[in-house]
CSV table of C-alpha atoms and ligand atoms in Angstrom, one decimal:
chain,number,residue,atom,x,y,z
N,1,UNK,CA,33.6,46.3,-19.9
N,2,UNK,CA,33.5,47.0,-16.3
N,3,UNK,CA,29.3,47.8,-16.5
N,4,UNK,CA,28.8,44.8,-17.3
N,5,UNK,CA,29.7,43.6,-14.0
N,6,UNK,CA,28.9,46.4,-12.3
N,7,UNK,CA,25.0,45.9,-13.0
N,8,UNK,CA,24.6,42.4,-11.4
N,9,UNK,CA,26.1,43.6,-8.3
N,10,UNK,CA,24.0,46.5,-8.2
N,11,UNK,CA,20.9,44.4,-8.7
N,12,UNK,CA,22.2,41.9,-5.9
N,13,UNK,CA,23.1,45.1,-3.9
N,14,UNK,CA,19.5,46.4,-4.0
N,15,UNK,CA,17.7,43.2,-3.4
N,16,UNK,CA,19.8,42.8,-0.1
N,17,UNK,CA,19.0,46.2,1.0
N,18,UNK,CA,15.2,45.5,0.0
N,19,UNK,CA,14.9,42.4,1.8
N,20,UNK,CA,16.3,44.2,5.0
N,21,UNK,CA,14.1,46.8,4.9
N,22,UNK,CA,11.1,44.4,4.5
N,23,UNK,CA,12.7,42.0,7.4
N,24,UNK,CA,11.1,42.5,11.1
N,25,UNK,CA,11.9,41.8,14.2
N,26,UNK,CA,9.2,41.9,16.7
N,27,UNK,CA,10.2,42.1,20.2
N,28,UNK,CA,8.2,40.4,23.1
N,29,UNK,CA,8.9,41.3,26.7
N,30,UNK,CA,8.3,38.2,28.9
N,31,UNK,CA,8.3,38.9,32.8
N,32,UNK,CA,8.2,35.9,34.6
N,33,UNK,CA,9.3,34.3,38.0
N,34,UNK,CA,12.7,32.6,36.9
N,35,UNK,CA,14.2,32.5,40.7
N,36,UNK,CA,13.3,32.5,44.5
N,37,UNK,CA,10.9,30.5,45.9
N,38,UNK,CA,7.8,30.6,43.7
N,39,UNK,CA,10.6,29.8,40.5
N,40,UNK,CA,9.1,26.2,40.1
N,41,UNK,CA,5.7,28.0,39.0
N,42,UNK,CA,7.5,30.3,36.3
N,43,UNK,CA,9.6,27.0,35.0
N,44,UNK,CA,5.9,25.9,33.9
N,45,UNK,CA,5.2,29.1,32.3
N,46,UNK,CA,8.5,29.2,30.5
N,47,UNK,CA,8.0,25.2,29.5
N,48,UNK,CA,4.9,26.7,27.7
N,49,UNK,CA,6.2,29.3,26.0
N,50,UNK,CA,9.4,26.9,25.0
N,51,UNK,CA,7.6,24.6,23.5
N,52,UNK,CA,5.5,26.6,21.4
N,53,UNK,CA,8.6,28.2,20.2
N,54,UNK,CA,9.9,24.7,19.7
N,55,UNK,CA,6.9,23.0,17.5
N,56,UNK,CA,5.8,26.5,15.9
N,57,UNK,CA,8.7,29.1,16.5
N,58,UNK,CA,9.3,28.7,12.1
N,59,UNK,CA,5.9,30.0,11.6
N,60,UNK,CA,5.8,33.5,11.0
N,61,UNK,CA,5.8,34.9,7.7
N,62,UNK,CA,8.6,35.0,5.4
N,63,UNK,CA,10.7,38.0,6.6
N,64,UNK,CA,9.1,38.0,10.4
N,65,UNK,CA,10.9,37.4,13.3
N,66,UNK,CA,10.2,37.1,16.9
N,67,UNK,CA,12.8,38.4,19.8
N,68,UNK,CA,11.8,37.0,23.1
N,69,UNK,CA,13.0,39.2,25.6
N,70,UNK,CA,13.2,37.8,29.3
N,71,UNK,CA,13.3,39.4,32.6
N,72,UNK,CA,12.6,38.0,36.1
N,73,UNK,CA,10.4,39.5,38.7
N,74,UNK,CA,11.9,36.7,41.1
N,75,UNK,CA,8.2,36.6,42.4
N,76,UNK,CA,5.0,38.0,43.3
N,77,UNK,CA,7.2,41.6,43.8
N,78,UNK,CA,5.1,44.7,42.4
N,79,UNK,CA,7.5,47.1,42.8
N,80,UNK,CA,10.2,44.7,40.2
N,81,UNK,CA,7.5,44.2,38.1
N,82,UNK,CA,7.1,47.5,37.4
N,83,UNK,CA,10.4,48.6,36.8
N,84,UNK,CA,11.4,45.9,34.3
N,85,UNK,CA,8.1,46.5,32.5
N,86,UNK,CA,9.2,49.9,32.2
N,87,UNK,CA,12.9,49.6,31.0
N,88,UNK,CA,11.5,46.7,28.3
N,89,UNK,CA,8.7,49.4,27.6
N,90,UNK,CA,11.3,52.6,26.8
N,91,UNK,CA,14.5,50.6,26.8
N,92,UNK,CA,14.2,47.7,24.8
N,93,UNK,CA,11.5,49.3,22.7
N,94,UNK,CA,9.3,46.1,23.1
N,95,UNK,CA,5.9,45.9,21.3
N,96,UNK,CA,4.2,43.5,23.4
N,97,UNK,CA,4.7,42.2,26.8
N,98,UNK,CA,3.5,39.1,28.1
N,99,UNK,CA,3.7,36.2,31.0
N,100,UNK,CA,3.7,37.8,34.2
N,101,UNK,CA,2.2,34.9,36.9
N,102,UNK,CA,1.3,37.0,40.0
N,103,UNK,CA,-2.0,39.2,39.8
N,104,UNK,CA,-0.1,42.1,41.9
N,105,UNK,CA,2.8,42.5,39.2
N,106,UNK,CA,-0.1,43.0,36.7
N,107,UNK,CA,-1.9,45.3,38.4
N,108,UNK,CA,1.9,47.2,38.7
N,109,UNK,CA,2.1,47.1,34.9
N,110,UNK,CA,-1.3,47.8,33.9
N,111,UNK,CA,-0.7,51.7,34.1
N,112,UNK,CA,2.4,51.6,32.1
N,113,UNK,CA,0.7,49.2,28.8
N,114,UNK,CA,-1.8,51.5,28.8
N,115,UNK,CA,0.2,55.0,28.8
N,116,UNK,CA,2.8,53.5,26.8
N,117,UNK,CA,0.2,51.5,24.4
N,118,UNK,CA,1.7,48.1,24.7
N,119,UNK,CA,-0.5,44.9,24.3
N,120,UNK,CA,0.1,43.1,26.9
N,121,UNK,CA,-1.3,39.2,27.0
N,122,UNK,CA,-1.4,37.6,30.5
N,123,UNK,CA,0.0,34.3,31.0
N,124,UNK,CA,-0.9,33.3,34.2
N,125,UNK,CA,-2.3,36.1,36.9
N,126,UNK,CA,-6.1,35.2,37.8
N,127,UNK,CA,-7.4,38.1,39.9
N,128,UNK,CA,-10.8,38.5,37.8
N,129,UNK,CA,-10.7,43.1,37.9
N,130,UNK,CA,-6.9,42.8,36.2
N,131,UNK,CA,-8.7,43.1,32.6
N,132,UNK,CA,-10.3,45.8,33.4
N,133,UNK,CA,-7.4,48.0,34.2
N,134,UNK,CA,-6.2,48.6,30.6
N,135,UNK,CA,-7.7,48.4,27.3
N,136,UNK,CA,-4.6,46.7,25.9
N,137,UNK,CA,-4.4,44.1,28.5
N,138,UNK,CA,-6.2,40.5,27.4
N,139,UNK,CA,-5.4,37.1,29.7
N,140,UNK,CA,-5.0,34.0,28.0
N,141,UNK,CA,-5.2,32.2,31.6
N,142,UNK,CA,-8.0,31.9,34.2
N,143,UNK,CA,-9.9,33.8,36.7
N,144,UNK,CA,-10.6,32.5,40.2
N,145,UNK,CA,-13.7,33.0,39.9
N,146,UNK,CA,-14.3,30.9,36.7
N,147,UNK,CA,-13.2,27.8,39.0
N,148,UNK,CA,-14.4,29.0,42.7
N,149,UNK,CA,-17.7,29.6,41.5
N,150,UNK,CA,-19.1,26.4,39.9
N,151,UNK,CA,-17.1,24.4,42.5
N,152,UNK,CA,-19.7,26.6,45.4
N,153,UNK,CA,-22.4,25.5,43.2
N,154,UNK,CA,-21.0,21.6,42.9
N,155,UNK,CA,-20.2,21.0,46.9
N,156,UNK,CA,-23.5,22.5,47.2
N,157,UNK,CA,-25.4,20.1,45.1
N,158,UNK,CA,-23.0,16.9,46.3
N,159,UNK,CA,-23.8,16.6,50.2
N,160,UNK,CA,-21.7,19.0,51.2
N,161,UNK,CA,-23.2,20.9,54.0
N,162,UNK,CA,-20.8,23.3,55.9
N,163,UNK,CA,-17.3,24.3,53.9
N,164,UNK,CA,-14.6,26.0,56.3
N,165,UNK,CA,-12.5,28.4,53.7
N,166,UNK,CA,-8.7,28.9,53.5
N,167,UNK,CA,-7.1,31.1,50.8
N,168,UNK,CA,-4.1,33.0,50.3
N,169,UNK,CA,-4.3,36.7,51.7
N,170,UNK,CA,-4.5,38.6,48.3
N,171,UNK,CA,-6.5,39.1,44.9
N,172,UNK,CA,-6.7,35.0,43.7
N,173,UNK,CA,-7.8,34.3,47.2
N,174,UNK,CA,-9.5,37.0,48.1
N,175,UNK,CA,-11.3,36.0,44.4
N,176,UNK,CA,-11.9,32.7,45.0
N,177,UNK,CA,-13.1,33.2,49.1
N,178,UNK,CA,-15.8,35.3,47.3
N,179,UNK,CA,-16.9,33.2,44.4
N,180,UNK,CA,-17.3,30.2,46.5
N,181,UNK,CA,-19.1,31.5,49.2
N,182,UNK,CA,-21.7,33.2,47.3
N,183,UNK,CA,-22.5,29.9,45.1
N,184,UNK,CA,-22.1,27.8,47.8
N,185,UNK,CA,-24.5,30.0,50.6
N,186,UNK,CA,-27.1,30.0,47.6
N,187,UNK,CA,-26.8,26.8,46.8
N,188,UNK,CA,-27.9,26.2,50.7
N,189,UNK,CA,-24.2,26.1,52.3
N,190,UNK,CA,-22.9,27.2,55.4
N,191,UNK,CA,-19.4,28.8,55.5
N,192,UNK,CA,-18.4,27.3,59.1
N,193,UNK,CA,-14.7,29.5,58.8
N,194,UNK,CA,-12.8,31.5,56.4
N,195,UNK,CA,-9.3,32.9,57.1
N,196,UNK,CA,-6.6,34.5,54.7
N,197,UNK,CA,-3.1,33.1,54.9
N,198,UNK,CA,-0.1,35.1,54.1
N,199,UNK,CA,0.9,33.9,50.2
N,200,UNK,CA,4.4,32.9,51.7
N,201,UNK,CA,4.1,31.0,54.4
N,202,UNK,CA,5.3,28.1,54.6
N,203,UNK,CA,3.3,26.4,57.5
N,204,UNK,CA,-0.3,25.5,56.7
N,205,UNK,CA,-0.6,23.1,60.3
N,206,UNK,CA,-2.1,26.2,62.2
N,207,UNK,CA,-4.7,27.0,59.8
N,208,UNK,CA,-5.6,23.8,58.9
N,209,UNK,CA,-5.8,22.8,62.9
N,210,UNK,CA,-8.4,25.4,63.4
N,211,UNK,CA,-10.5,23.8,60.4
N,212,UNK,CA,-10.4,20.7,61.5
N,213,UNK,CA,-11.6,21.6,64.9
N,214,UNK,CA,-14.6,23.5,63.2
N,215,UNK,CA,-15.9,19.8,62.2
N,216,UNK,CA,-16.6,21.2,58.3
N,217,UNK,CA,-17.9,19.0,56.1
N,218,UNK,CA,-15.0,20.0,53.8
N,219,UNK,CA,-12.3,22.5,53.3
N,220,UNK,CA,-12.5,24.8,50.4
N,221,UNK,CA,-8.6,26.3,49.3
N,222,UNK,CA,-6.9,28.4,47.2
N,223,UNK,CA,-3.2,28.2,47.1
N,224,UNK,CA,-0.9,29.6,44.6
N,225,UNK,CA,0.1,26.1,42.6
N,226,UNK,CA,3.9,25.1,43.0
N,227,UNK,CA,5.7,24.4,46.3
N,228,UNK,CA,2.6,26.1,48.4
N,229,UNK,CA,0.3,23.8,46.9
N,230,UNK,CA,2.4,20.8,47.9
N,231,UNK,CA,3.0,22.2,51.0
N,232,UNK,CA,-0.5,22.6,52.1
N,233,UNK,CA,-1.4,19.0,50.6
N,234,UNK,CA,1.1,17.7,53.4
N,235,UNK,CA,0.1,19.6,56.1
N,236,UNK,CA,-3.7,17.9,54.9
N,237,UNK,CA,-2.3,14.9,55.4
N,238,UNK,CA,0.1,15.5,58.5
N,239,UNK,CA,-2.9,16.3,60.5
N,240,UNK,CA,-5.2,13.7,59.5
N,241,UNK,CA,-8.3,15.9,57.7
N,242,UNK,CA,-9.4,12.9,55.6
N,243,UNK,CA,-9.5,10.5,58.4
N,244,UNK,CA,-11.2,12.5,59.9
N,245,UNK,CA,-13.6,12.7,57.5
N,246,UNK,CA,-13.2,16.2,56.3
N,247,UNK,CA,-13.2,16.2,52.3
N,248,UNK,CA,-10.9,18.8,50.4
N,249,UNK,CA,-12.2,21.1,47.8
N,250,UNK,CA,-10.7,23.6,45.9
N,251,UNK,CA,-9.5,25.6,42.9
N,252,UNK,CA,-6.9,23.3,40.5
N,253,UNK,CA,-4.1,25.1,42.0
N,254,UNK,CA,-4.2,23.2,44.8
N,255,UNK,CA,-3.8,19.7,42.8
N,256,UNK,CA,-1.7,21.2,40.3
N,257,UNK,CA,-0.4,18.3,37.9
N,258,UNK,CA,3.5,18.9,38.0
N,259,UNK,CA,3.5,18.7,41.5
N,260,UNK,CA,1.2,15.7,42.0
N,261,UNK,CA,3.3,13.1,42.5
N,262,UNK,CA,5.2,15.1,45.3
N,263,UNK,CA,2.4,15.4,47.0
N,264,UNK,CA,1.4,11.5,47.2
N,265,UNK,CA,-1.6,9.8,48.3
N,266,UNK,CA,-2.7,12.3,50.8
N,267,UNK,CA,-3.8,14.4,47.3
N,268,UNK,CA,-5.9,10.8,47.0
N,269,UNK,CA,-9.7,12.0,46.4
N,270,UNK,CA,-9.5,15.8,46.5
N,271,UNK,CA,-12.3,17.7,43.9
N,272,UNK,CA,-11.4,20.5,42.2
N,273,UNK,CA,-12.7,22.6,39.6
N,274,UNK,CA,-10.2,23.5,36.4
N,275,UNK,CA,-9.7,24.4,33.4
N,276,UNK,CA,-6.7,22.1,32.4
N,277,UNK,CA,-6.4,18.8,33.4
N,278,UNK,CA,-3.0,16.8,32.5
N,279,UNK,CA,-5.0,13.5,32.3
N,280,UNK,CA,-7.8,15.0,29.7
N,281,UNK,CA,-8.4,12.3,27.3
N,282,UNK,CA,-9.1,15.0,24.3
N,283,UNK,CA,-7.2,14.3,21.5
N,284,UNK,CA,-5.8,17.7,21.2
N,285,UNK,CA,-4.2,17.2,24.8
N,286,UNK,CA,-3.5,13.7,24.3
N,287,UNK,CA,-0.9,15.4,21.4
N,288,UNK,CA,0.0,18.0,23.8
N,289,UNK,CA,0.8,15.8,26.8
N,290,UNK,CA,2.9,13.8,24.3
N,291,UNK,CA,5.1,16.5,22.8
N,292,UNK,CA,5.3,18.1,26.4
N,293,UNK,CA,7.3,14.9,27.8
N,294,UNK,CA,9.5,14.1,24.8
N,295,UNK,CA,10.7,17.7,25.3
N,296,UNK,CA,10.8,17.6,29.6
N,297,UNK,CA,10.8,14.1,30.2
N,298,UNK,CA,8.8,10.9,30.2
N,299,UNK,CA,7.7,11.3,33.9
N,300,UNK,CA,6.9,15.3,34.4
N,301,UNK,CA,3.4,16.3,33.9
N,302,UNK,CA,2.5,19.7,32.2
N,303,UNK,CA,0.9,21.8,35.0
N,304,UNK,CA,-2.1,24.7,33.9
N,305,UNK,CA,0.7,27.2,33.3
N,306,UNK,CA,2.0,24.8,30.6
N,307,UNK,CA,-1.6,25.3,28.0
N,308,UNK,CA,-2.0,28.5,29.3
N,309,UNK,CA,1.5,30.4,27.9
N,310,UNK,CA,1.3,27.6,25.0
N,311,UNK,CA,-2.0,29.2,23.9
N,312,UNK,CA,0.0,32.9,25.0
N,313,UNK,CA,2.3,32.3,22.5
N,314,UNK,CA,-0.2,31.3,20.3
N,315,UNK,CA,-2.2,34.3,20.4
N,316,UNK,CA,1.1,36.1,20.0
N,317,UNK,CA,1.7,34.6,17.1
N,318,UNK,CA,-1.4,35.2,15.5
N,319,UNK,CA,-1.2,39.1,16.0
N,320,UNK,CA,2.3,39.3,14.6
N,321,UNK,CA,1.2,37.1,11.5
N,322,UNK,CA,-1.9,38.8,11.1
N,323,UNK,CA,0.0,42.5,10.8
N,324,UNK,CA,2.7,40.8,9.2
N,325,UNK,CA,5.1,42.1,11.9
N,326,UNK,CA,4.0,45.9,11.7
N,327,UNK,CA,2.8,46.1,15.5
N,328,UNK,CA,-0.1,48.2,15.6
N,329,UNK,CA,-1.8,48.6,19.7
N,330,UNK,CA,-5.1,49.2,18.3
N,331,UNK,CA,-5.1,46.7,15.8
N,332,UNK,CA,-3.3,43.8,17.7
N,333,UNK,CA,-6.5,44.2,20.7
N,334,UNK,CA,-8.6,44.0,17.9
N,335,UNK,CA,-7.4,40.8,16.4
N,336,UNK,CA,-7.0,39.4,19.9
N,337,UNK,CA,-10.6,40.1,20.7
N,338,UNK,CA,-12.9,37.1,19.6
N,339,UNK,CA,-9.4,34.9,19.1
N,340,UNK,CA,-10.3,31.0,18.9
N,341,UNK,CA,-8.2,28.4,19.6
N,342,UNK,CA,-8.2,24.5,19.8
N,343,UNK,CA,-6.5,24.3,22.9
N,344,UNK,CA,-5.1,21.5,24.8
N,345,UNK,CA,-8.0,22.7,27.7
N,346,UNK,CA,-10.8,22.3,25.2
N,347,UNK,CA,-11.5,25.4,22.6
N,348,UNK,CA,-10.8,28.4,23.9
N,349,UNK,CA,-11.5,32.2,23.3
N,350,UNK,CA,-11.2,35.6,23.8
N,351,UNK,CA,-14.2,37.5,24.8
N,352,UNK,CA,-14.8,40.2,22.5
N,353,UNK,CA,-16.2,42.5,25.1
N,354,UNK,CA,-14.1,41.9,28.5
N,355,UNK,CA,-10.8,40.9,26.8
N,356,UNK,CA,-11.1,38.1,29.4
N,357,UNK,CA,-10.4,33.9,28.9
N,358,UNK,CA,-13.5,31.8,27.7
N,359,UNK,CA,-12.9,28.5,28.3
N,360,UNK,CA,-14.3,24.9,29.5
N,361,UNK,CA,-14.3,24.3,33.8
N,362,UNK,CA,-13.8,20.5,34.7
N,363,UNK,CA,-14.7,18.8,37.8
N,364,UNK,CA,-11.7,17.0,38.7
N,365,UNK,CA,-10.9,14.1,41.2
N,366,UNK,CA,-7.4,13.1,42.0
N,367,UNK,CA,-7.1,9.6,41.8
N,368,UNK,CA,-4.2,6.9,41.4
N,369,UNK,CA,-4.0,5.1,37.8
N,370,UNK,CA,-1.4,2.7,37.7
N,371,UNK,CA,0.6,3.8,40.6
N,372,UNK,CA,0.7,7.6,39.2
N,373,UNK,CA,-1.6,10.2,40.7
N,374,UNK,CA,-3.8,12.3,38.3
N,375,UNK,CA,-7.1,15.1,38.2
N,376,UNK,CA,-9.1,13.0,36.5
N,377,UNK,CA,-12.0,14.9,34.6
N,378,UNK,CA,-15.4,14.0,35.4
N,379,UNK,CA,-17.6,16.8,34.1
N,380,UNK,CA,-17.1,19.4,31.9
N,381,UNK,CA,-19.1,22.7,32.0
N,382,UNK,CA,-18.8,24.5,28.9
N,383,UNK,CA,-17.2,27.8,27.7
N,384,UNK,CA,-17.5,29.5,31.3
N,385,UNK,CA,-17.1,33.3,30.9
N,386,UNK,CA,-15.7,35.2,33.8
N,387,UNK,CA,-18.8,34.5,36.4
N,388,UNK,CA,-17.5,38.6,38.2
N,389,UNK,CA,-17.9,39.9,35.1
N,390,UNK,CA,-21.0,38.4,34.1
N,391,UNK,CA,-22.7,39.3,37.5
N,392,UNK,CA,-21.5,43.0,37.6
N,393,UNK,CA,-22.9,43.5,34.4
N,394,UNK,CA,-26.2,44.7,35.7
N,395,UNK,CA,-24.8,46.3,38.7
U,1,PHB,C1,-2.1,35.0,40.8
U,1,PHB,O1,-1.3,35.7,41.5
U,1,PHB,O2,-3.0,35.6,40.2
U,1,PHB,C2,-2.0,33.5,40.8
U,1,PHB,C3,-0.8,32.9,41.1
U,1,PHB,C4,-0.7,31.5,41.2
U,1,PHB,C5,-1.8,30.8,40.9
U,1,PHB,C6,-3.0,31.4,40.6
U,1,PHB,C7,-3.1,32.8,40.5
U,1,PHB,O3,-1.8,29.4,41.0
């Protein structure tokens, strides 16, 4: 009698244990700037990566699962960096690693993802050299150079005759000081100053004074986006530069959409180059912008970080469903290499031979629609590679 029970359980028995050994759990390591004062630019990251999880977290194959595991650098803090990447590395056993929005806490972990063979998919971090310091790094982001450099060519082509520079003191800056003056000087520029500020500070009035006493034509930045950006938007203002008639250029940081209305009309008319406008009329962003503020709220904005870990996740998700789960290095930088996607910034993809972002630059002008300001797109230059890259090819 009692084996006629016995072999129903037994059958249940097995298909549990089956099932368990076919379930996965994939762990992600996210390291990301959750406090201090930069936070505001890692809340935009993590709203990116929420709201993927949000609209497409059910989408892995049956069986799959995805751990997200969280640390916080608390800002652009190498050393930190490091050592969470390496306890989520040989700690937490994580397969990939990913966010991470200051180019020297890359650079920190590039070392490790390649010792330790750990794909590791940049969120954010813009330096254009960070790809090529692992194998099993790809960036899902920008580079400064993708921006800087068309927007040299632009102010040289639009009347402006003499650009006085001003950029952060490290790799973005240094990036973007470099890309811009060499399309702008050969586009027949003249670079009438150019001085490095320290990423933290929180007075822009000096530097800016000593620009506007140069007379440019206009000022080229590059900021880190958040609370610096707004800040040195103010201090435009404060001192009078666009009364004075000097026009302000720069990178998308500098007018980045969250922050916009914080920053009020002195923003008013400033060009930029992009690759992620809020007000983009595609459709695809038109969807995106939608979802973005029934999730955060009916008047915030999603700033570049927002697409930029969105499309992260995305790619994330693609490797893990592609390998059903089964994390293999090698494979996962293959499947990431050529990745396409219909991003909210225009199509996107991953360069097959740098690892790098391929993506759409957009001329931008803030303006004010309906009592709101916005970076409204008015040309588009298609699928920019990594202008660095390109030009050291020959080298
Ligand atoms: C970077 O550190 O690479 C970085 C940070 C903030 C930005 C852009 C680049 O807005």
């Amino acid at each position: 009698m009692r084996t006629i029970y016995l072999v129903p359980a037994l059958i249940a028995a097995m298909a549990l244990s089956c099932a368990a050994s076919l379930a996965q759990t994939v762990k992600v390591g996210v390291i990301n700037t959750y406090s201090g004062p930069f936070a505001a630019v890692g809340e935009q990251l993590e709203r990116g990566i929420t709201l993927y999880m949000k609209l497409h977290g059910k989408e892995l194959p049956p069986g799959v699962t995805i751990e997200l595991i969280r640390r916080d650098d608390t800002g652009p803090n190498p050393e930190v960096a490091k050592r969470l990447a390496q306890e989520l590395i040989t700690r937490d056993k994580v397969q990939l690693l990913t966010g991470v929005v200051w180019t020297p806490n890359a650079l920190a972990i590039a070392p490790l993802v390649t010792e330790a063979k750990v794909p590791f998919i940049i969120m954010n971090a813009g330096t254009a050299m960070i790809t090529t310091k692992s194998p099993y790094i790809a960036r899902v982001s920008f580079t400064l150079w993708q921006s800087s450099y068309p927007m040299g060519t632009w102010a040289a082509k639009n009347g402006i005759k003499s650009a006085y520079i001003l950029v952060s003191d490290y790799g973005p800056g240094i990036d973007g000081e470099a890309a811009f003056t060499k399309a702008f000087t050969e586009g027949g520029g003249t670079i009438a100053g150019d001085v490095r500020m320290p990423v933290t500070t929180p007075d822009f009035v000096p530097y800016l004074q000593r620009a506007k006493d140069a007379k440019p034509d206009a000022v080229f930045v590059f900021v880190p986006a958040g609370k610096q950006a707004t800040g040195f938007i103010k201090a435009f203002g404060d001192l009078g530069m666009g009364s004075a008639g000097i026009k302000l250029i720069g990178t998308g940081d500098v007018t980045t959409d969250e922050e916009l209305q914080n920053m009020g009309d002195p923003a008013i008319g400033t060009m930029t180059m992009h690759h992620y406008s809020a007000a983009g009329d595609r459709p695809a962003n038109k969807a995106f912008v939608a979802a973005y503020k029934a999730e955060f709220g009916p008047n915030e904005e999603p700033g570049f970080e927002v697409p930029d870990a969105y499309d992260g996740m995305a790619a994330i998700f693609h490797v893990i469903s592609a390998q059903k789960g089964n994390i293999d290095p090698d494979k996962t930088m293959e499947l990431l290499k050529g990745w396409k996607y219909d991003s909210a910034r225009g199509p996107i993809m991953i360069d097959p031979e740098t690892r790098d972002i391929v993506q759409n630059e957009y001329l931008r002008r803030v303006d004010k629609v309906n009592g709101r300001l916005q970076n409204t797109e008015l040309e588009t230059i298609p699928m920019v590679k990594d202008p660095w890259k390109e030009l050291n090819k020959t080298k």
